[in-house]
Short mmCIF file of C-alpha atoms in Angstrom, two decimals:
data_model
loop_
_atom_site.label_atom_id
_atom_site.label_comp_id
_atom_site.label_asym_id
_atom_site.label_seq_id
_atom_site.Cartn_x
_atom_site.Cartn_y
_atom_site.Cartn_z
CA UNK A 8 106.39 90.69 111.03
CA UNK A 9 109.99 91.60 111.20
CA UNK A 10 110.91 92.40 107.54
CA UNK A 11 107.07 93.97 107.28
CA UNK A 12 108.01 96.46 110.72
CA UNK A 13 111.43 97.11 108.88
CA UNK A 14 110.05 98.25 105.48
CA UNK A 15 107.26 100.25 106.58
CA UNK A 16 110.07 101.66 109.26
CA UNK A 17 112.08 102.67 106.26
CA UNK A 18 109.66 104.10 103.86
CA UNK A 19 108.29 106.52 107.25
CA UNK A 20 111.86 107.78 107.34
CA UNK A 21 112.64 108.23 103.80
CA UNK A 22 110.00 110.60 103.20
CA UNK A 23 110.26 112.14 106.17
CA UNK A 24 113.85 113.15 106.05
CA UNK A 25 113.11 113.80 102.14
CA UNK A 26 110.86 116.24 103.86
CA UNK A 27 112.77 117.92 106.23
CA UNK A 28 115.77 117.75 104.11
CA UNK A 29 114.16 120.31 101.41
CA UNK A 30 114.35 122.99 104.70
CA UNK A 31 118.53 122.02 105.33
CA UNK A 32 120.67 120.10 105.95
CA UNK A 33 119.65 116.67 108.42
CA UNK A 34 121.87 116.43 111.62
CA UNK A 35 122.60 112.44 113.14
CA UNK A 36 120.84 113.31 116.16
CA UNK A 37 117.84 114.65 114.13
CA UNK A 38 118.10 111.60 111.35
CA UNK A 39 118.05 109.72 115.28
CA UNK A 40 114.89 111.24 116.39
CA UNK A 41 113.15 110.70 113.07
CA UNK A 42 114.51 107.01 113.21
CA UNK A 43 112.91 106.46 116.64
CA UNK A 44 109.97 108.37 116.53
CA UNK A 45 109.96 106.14 112.21
CA UNK A 46 109.95 103.05 114.63
CA UNK A 47 107.04 103.43 117.87
CA UNK A 48 104.74 104.65 114.14
CA UNK A 49 105.15 101.67 112.46
CA UNK A 50 104.94 99.59 115.63
CA UNK A 51 101.46 101.28 116.25
CA UNK A 52 100.34 100.86 112.81
CA UNK A 53 101.05 97.05 112.57
CA UNK A 54 99.64 96.72 115.85
CA UNK A 55 96.31 98.34 114.21
CA UNK A 56 96.49 96.78 111.49
CA UNK A 57 96.69 93.60 112.93
CA UNK A 58 93.95 93.88 115.60
CA UNK A 59 91.62 95.02 112.22
CA UNK A 60 92.54 91.93 110.29
CA UNK A 61 91.38 89.57 113.71
CA UNK A 62 88.21 91.66 113.85
CA UNK A 63 86.98 90.68 109.93
CA UNK A 64 88.51 86.72 110.50
CA UNK A 65 86.57 86.55 113.40
CA UNK A 66 83.35 88.03 111.51
CA UNK A 67 83.94 85.33 108.77
CA UNK A 68 84.19 83.09 110.81
CA UNK A 69 81.25 83.55 113.08
CA UNK A 70 79.09 84.23 108.97
CA UNK A 71 80.22 80.21 108.53
CA UNK A 72 78.83 78.89 111.79
CA UNK A 73 75.37 80.13 111.28
CA UNK A 74 73.07 77.69 109.45
CA UNK A 75 71.64 78.81 105.85
CA UNK A 76 68.49 78.98 107.75
CA UNK A 77 69.22 81.21 110.07
CA UNK A 78 70.04 83.99 108.14
CA UNK A 79 66.50 83.58 106.16
CA UNK A 80 64.67 83.40 109.43
CA UNK A 81 66.39 86.58 110.34
CA UNK A 82 65.22 88.54 107.11
CA UNK A 83 61.29 87.52 107.87
CA UNK A 84 61.85 88.67 111.50
CA UNK A 85 63.01 92.31 110.55
CA UNK A 86 60.72 92.33 107.54
CA UNK A 87 57.76 91.54 109.37
CA UNK A 88 55.90 94.77 111.05
CA UNK A 89 55.86 95.55 114.41
CA UNK A 90 52.12 96.63 115.35
CA UNK A 91 51.17 98.10 118.21
CA UNK A 92 48.81 96.99 120.65
CA UNK A 93 45.77 100.02 121.13
CA UNK A 94 46.13 101.60 124.53
CA UNK A 95 43.05 102.36 125.99
CA UNK A 96 42.64 105.42 129.06
CA UNK A 97 39.85 104.99 132.17
CA UNK A 98 38.59 107.49 132.80
CA UNK A 99 36.47 108.66 136.00
CA UNK A 100 33.30 110.42 135.86
CA UNK A 101 34.32 114.70 137.23
CA UNK A 102 31.94 114.92 140.13
CA UNK A 103 30.70 118.44 140.92
#
């Protein structure tokens, strides 16, 4: 995980520095600011990526636990149309 984070930080830093260097020479403060921002961004990206991976694993585990018959039953239940019951209204005669 640390290797992946370091690689991501270096990629982000190099791409940002190359784009900013087109405008002029970079000072040490700018390079440090870019480095800190790259670290924060890499941390967030890795966190989001890990959450997505956990969700995928959870879905795959959920699919494995269901028996084959359960999936077939669900398909049949979805395909069956639902017929609403007719509604009868009782009206009273209007007296004059």
